[in-house]
Short mmCIF file of C-alpha atoms in Angstrom, two decimals:
data_model
loop_
_atom_site.label_atom_id
_atom_site.label_comp_id
_atom_site.label_asym_id
_atom_site.label_seq_id
_atom_site.Cartn_x
_atom_site.Cartn_y
_atom_site.Cartn_z
CA MET R 4 98.06 81.45 88.31
CA HIS R 5 97.49 84.16 85.72
CA LEU R 6 97.49 82.80 81.59
CA ALA R 7 100.78 82.65 79.57
CA GLY R 8 102.70 84.79 78.67
CA THR R 9 100.38 87.63 80.17
CA LEU R 10 101.90 90.32 81.96
CA PHE R 11 100.46 91.88 84.98
CA GLN R 12 101.69 93.85 88.22
CA THR R 13 101.99 92.85 91.85
CA PRO R 14 104.08 94.62 94.81
CA GLY R 15 107.14 94.33 95.93
CA HIS R 16 109.33 95.70 99.05
CA THR R 17 109.73 99.18 97.63
CA PHE R 18 107.67 99.51 94.22
CA THR R 19 105.29 96.91 92.17
CA ARG R 20 107.78 95.17 89.97
CA ALA R 21 105.85 93.73 86.21
CA CYS R 22 105.70 89.98 86.10
CA ARG R 23 105.25 87.92 83.43
CA ASP R 24 103.46 84.27 82.98
CA LEU R 25 106.45 81.84 81.05
CA SER R 26 104.45 78.58 81.99
CA VAL R 27 104.85 75.97 79.36
CA GLU R 28 103.80 72.79 78.83
CA THR R 29 106.59 70.75 77.49
CA PRO R 30 107.35 66.64 76.49
CA ILE R 31 107.83 65.80 80.34
CA GLY R 32 104.89 67.77 82.26
CA ARG R 33 104.26 71.46 82.21
CA TRP R 34 106.93 74.07 83.53
CA ASN R 35 105.52 76.89 85.50
CA MET R 36 107.31 79.89 85.06
CA ILE R 37 106.62 83.41 86.74
CA GLU R 38 109.64 86.06 85.94
CA ALA R 39 109.67 89.30 87.38
CA GLN R 40 111.42 92.89 86.97
CA PRO R 41 114.22 93.87 89.50
CA ALA R 42 114.29 97.35 91.25
CA PRO R 43 115.10 101.07 88.88
CA ASP R 44 117.91 100.64 91.40
CA LEU R 45 118.97 97.60 89.73
CA ALA R 46 118.15 97.63 86.46
CA ASP R 47 122.48 97.91 85.89
CA VAL R 48 122.69 94.62 87.84
CA VAL R 49 119.53 92.73 87.17
CA ASP R 50 118.21 91.36 83.80
CA CYS R 51 114.76 89.66 85.48
CA TYR R 52 113.79 87.31 88.52
CA TRP R 53 112.55 84.16 88.20
CA GLU R 54 110.61 81.28 89.22
CA GLY R 55 110.26 78.08 87.44
CA TRP R 56 108.82 74.33 89.02
CA GLY R 57 107.33 71.16 87.66
CA ASN R 58 106.66 67.40 88.77
CA ILE R 59 108.70 66.74 85.91
CA PRO R 60 110.38 63.47 85.62
CA PRO R 61 113.87 62.54 86.17
CA MET R 62 116.11 64.09 83.54
CA ARG R 63 119.16 64.67 81.79
CA GLU R 64 120.19 68.05 79.89
CA LYS R 65 122.48 70.35 78.25
CA ILE R 66 122.07 74.51 79.48
CA LEU R 67 123.48 75.88 76.60
CA PRO R 68 126.29 79.02 76.72
CA ARG R 69 124.57 81.74 77.53
CA THR R 70 124.89 85.74 77.19
CA GLN R 71 123.66 86.04 81.75
CA VAL R 72 125.31 84.94 84.85
CA GLU R 73 122.20 82.91 86.84
CA LEU R 74 122.09 83.16 90.26
CA MET R 75 120.20 80.62 92.14
CA PHE R 76 118.32 78.24 94.04
CA ASN R 77 116.80 74.75 94.74
CA LEU R 78 113.88 74.46 96.80
CA ARG R 79 113.11 71.16 95.96
CA GLY R 80 114.45 68.32 93.86
CA GLU R 81 119.10 67.27 93.05
CA HIS R 82 120.44 68.64 91.05
CA ARG R 83 124.29 67.33 89.72
CA ILE R 84 126.74 68.91 87.58
CA LEU R 85 127.62 65.63 84.94
CA SER R 86 129.85 67.97 82.55
CA MET R 87 131.21 71.37 82.69
CA ASP R 88 134.03 73.38 79.72
CA GLY R 89 133.45 70.70 77.70
CA ARG R 90 134.65 67.48 80.42
CA ASP R 91 132.98 65.13 83.07
CA CYS R 92 132.81 65.65 86.33
CA ASP R 93 130.24 65.55 89.74
CA MET R 94 128.95 67.91 91.69
CA ASP R 95 126.01 67.97 93.91
CA HIS R 96 124.66 71.28 93.88
CA ASN R 97 121.90 71.75 96.26
CA GLY R 98 121.46 74.64 98.13
CA GLY R 99 122.28 77.68 96.04
CA TRP R 100 125.50 78.65 93.31
CA LEU R 101 125.76 80.77 90.63
CA SER R 102 127.04 79.97 86.68
CA GLY R 103 128.83 82.26 85.69
CA LEU R 104 129.14 82.66 82.12
CA GLN R 105 130.50 79.09 80.01
CA ARG R 106 132.83 78.66 77.00
CA ARG R 107 130.58 75.50 76.79
CA TRP R 108 127.08 73.83 78.19
CA LEU R 109 126.40 72.46 81.41
CA LEU R 110 125.36 68.68 81.23
CA ILE R 111 122.89 68.52 84.10
CA GLU R 112 120.81 65.74 85.95
CA THR R 113 117.97 66.47 87.88
CA THR R 114 115.52 63.85 90.19
CA GLY R 115 112.10 64.30 92.47
CA GLY R 116 111.10 67.21 90.33
CA SER R 117 112.06 70.81 89.73
CA HIS R 118 112.04 74.22 92.09
CA PHE R 119 114.58 77.16 91.52
CA VAL R 120 114.25 81.00 92.52
CA ALA R 121 116.50 82.79 90.31
CA ALA R 122 118.62 86.46 89.54
CA ARG R 123 119.20 86.54 86.04
CA LEU R 124 122.15 88.74 86.74
CA LYS R 125 123.96 91.31 83.97
CA PRO R 126 128.13 90.26 84.39
CA TRP R 127 129.94 93.70 84.98
CA GLY R 128 127.26 93.98 86.71
CA THR R 129 127.94 89.95 88.84
CA TRP R 130 130.87 91.32 89.33
CA ARG R 131 129.84 94.39 91.49
CA LEU R 132 128.25 91.80 93.16
CA LEU R 133 131.17 89.34 94.05
CA ARG R 134 133.87 91.61 94.42
CA THR R 135 135.66 89.30 92.67
CA PRO R 136 137.56 89.05 88.86
CA MET R 137 134.75 87.63 86.69
CA ASN R 138 137.42 85.47 85.06
CA GLU R 139 137.22 83.19 88.04
CA VAL R 140 133.63 82.32 88.26
CA ALA R 141 133.43 82.37 84.00
CA CYS R 142 133.21 78.51 83.15
CA ARG R 143 132.38 77.13 86.47
CA VAL R 144 129.77 76.93 88.85
CA PRO R 145 130.39 77.75 92.47
CA GLU R 146 127.81 77.64 95.37
CA THR R 147 126.86 80.34 96.92
CA SER R 148 128.24 78.95 100.41
CA ASP R 149 131.66 79.06 99.13
CA LEU R 150 131.15 82.73 97.79
CA TRP R 151 129.19 84.02 100.56
CA GLY R 152 129.84 81.56 103.72
CA GLY R 153 127.24 81.45 106.21
CA LYS R 154 125.57 84.33 104.90
CA GLY R 155 124.73 82.42 101.25
CA GLU R 156 123.35 79.71 103.67
CA LEU R 157 121.14 82.25 105.48
CA LEU R 158 119.92 82.67 102.74
CA HIS R 159 118.29 80.42 100.66
CA GLU R 160 116.61 79.30 104.13
CA ARG R 161 115.09 82.49 104.06
CA LEU R 162 113.94 81.50 100.18
CA ALA R 163 113.29 78.03 100.96
CA GLU R 164 110.70 79.34 103.78
CA ALA R 165 109.42 82.07 102.04
CA PRO R 166 105.37 81.79 101.50
CA ASN R 167 105.35 82.81 97.56
CA CYS R 168 107.68 83.68 94.45
CA PHE R 169 106.75 86.92 94.87
CA THR R 170 108.41 86.93 98.51
CA ARG R 171 110.95 85.65 97.49
CA PHE R 172 111.77 87.89 94.74
CA ASP R 173 111.81 90.42 97.53
CA LEU R 174 114.06 88.70 100.07
CA LEU R 175 116.09 88.18 97.19
CA GLU R 176 116.50 91.77 95.76
CA GLN R 177 117.16 92.67 99.82
CA ASP R 178 120.14 90.52 99.54
CA LEU R 179 120.89 91.82 95.74
CA ARG R 180 121.08 95.14 97.13
CA ALA R 181 123.02 95.11 100.24
CA ARG R 182 125.45 93.13 98.52
CA LEU R 183 126.36 95.77 95.87
CA ASP R 184 129.52 97.77 95.08
CA LEU R 185 128.77 101.10 95.40
CA ARG R 186 132.29 101.42 94.94
CA ALA R 187 132.86 99.53 92.33
CA ARG R 188 131.18 102.57 89.52
CA GLN R 189 129.75 100.76 86.50
CA ASP R 190 132.31 100.90 83.52
CA ASP R 191 130.69 102.47 81.00
CA THR R 192 133.30 102.13 78.25
CA LEU R 193 132.67 98.25 79.37
CA VAL R 194 129.18 98.48 79.18
CA GLU R 195 129.26 100.41 75.61
CA ALA R 196 131.37 97.51 73.54
CA SER R 197 128.46 94.83 75.38
CA ARG R 198 125.85 96.86 74.30
CA ARG R 199 127.77 97.24 69.54
CA ILE R 200 127.95 94.00 70.22
CA ARG R 201 124.81 92.04 71.44
CA ASN R 202 123.40 94.76 69.10
CA SER R 203 125.63 93.24 66.13
CA LEU R 204 124.47 89.91 66.92
CA GLY R 205 127.76 89.03 68.31
CA ARG R 206 128.86 90.17 64.75
CA GLN R 207 131.10 93.49 65.43
CA ARG R 208 134.45 93.31 64.79
CA ILE R 209 136.55 93.71 68.08
CA ASP R 210 139.49 96.47 66.51
CA SER R 211 137.19 98.60 65.21
CA LEU R 212 135.29 98.62 68.20
CA CYS R 213 138.44 99.64 69.69
CA ARG R 214 138.64 101.72 67.17
CA ASP R 215 135.93 103.38 68.19
CA LEU R 216 135.89 103.77 71.33
CA GLY R 217 138.90 104.53 71.54
CA THR R 218 140.33 101.95 72.93
CA THR R 219 142.91 99.07 73.09
CA ARG R 220 142.97 95.79 72.90
CA GLY R 221 144.28 94.77 75.16
CA THR R 222 143.04 97.18 77.81
CA LEU R 223 139.61 95.57 76.39
CA GLY R 224 141.07 92.67 76.92
CA ARG R 225 141.80 93.13 80.41
CA ARG R 226 138.37 94.97 81.21
CA PHE R 227 136.43 92.00 79.40
CA ARG R 228 138.22 89.19 81.93
CA GLU R 229 137.52 91.83 84.62
CA GLN R 230 134.00 92.57 84.43
CA VAL R 231 132.78 89.65 82.25
CA GLY R 232 134.59 86.61 82.32
CA LEU R 233 135.40 86.73 79.18
CA THR R 234 137.79 88.15 76.51
CA PRO R 235 135.11 89.96 74.44
CA LYS R 236 135.59 87.85 71.59
CA THR R 237 134.54 84.77 73.53
CA TYR R 238 131.33 86.34 74.64
CA ALA R 239 131.01 88.15 71.11
CA ARG R 240 130.31 84.50 70.41
CA VAL R 241 128.16 83.50 72.26
CA VAL R 242 125.98 86.67 71.43
CA ARG R 243 126.30 84.69 68.58
CA ILE R 244 125.54 81.67 69.39
CA ASP R 245 122.66 82.11 71.35
CA ALA R 246 120.96 84.75 68.87
CA LEU R 247 120.58 81.78 66.47
CA MET R 248 119.54 79.33 69.28
CA GLY R 249 116.56 82.26 69.93
CA HIS R 250 116.29 82.07 66.57
CA LEU R 251 115.74 78.18 65.65
CA ALA R 252 113.13 78.44 69.03
CA ALA R 253 111.35 80.55 67.86
CA ASN R 254 110.88 80.56 63.92
CA GLY R 255 111.49 76.64 63.41
CA PRO R 256 114.62 74.93 60.56
CA ASP R 257 115.30 77.47 57.65
CA GLN R 258 118.52 76.92 55.04
CA TRP R 259 120.84 76.97 56.90
CA ALA R 260 124.16 78.02 54.24
CA ALA R 261 121.11 81.46 54.73
CA LEU R 262 120.65 80.97 58.35
CA ALA R 263 124.49 80.93 57.94
CA GLU R 264 125.77 84.61 55.90
CA ASP R 265 123.15 85.84 58.67
CA PHE R 266 124.35 85.43 60.66
CA GLY R 267 128.05 86.44 59.68
CA TYR R 268 129.24 82.98 59.61
CA HIS R 269 132.18 82.18 56.74
CA ASP R 270 129.47 78.71 55.43
CA GLN R 271 127.74 76.47 56.97
CA ALA R 272 130.61 74.36 57.55
CA HIS R 273 131.53 77.44 59.94
CA LEU R 274 128.50 77.49 62.36
CA ALA R 275 127.72 73.33 62.51
CA HIS R 276 131.68 74.16 63.82
CA ASP R 277 130.39 76.14 66.58
CA PHE R 278 127.24 74.30 67.70
CA ARG R 279 129.68 71.57 68.33
CA GLU R 280 131.98 73.34 70.09
CA PHE R 281 129.17 75.40 72.54
CA CYS R 282 126.43 73.10 72.40
CA GLY R 283 127.98 69.31 72.11
CA THR R 284 126.07 68.67 69.02
CA THR R 285 124.75 69.39 65.60
CA PRO R 286 122.31 71.96 64.41
CA GLU R 287 119.79 69.77 63.87
CA ASP R 288 119.88 67.45 66.69
CA TYR R 289 120.06 70.88 68.62
CA LEU R 290 116.29 71.01 66.76
CA ARG R 291 115.28 67.54 67.52
CA ARG R 292 116.31 68.22 71.39
CA ALA R 293 115.84 71.69 71.84
CA ALA R 294 113.88 73.08 75.49
CA PRO R 295 110.54 75.43 75.15
CA GLY R 296 112.98 78.75 74.54
CA GLY R 297 116.09 77.27 73.00
CA SER R 298 118.74 77.57 76.23
CA ALA R 299 118.43 73.93 76.63
CA THR R 300 118.37 70.09 75.23
CA MET R 301 116.45 67.49 76.76
CA GLU R 302 119.46 64.16 76.90
CA ASP R 303 119.35 60.75 76.60
CA TRP R 304 119.11 59.34 80.24
#
């Protein structure tokens, strides 16, 4: 295995893909992770492929809102969703599933270790794969068997039988390429709107964005609901909280009032309100519980 954080290359099915070892030591054991780039023809759809595994003890964690969609396949362990979009639930997820953009945290429980292979997708790219409006999968975690029937189950079986993560990346990429709806062309206005929102860390005003792009708020809202799953305003709020969590994970605690100003919140109370809404916790508790990378928090069993 490669040293954590190092780049390396591996022959893919159609090209040599760049990979990165992102393995880390955590308080509950080593989490191994390999991230790999997609083929150039899928770069507008796929952000990256990744595989993670570890002999972790039974655990509960909150998966916090992010700006990508995760298409995941379980290779080991048992996983249950206990809370989704602010509501209690009890759902076993032990095959393949797709986690759409979320407005709130997911509370999940894992037993028997953990091993996943996944494609991290751009929302508008997911729309071209699913051929269904993204607001129908936002704030949900549908199973691939519900999305694709027996073909979703067959893909899971092939991934489980593959000898290593690099073969699984190839298999996953081949399947996604075959599913891509070439008639559903990329919406350049929506992609540009999303880019500006992300580059501004969610501070971009939607009214001025619409004026700059020559569209109306209603039209942009319809496009976002169909191809992203959230309204532009909610998407911008998710972008901002995601960027804030990334900053905290990389830099640790800061002066909260100054941090609120830097990230475009009215004041510290506004920042704390968004943390509570999106993450179900306070900023201080988030820092105590944050997993490596900052996209999840470790919860009491």
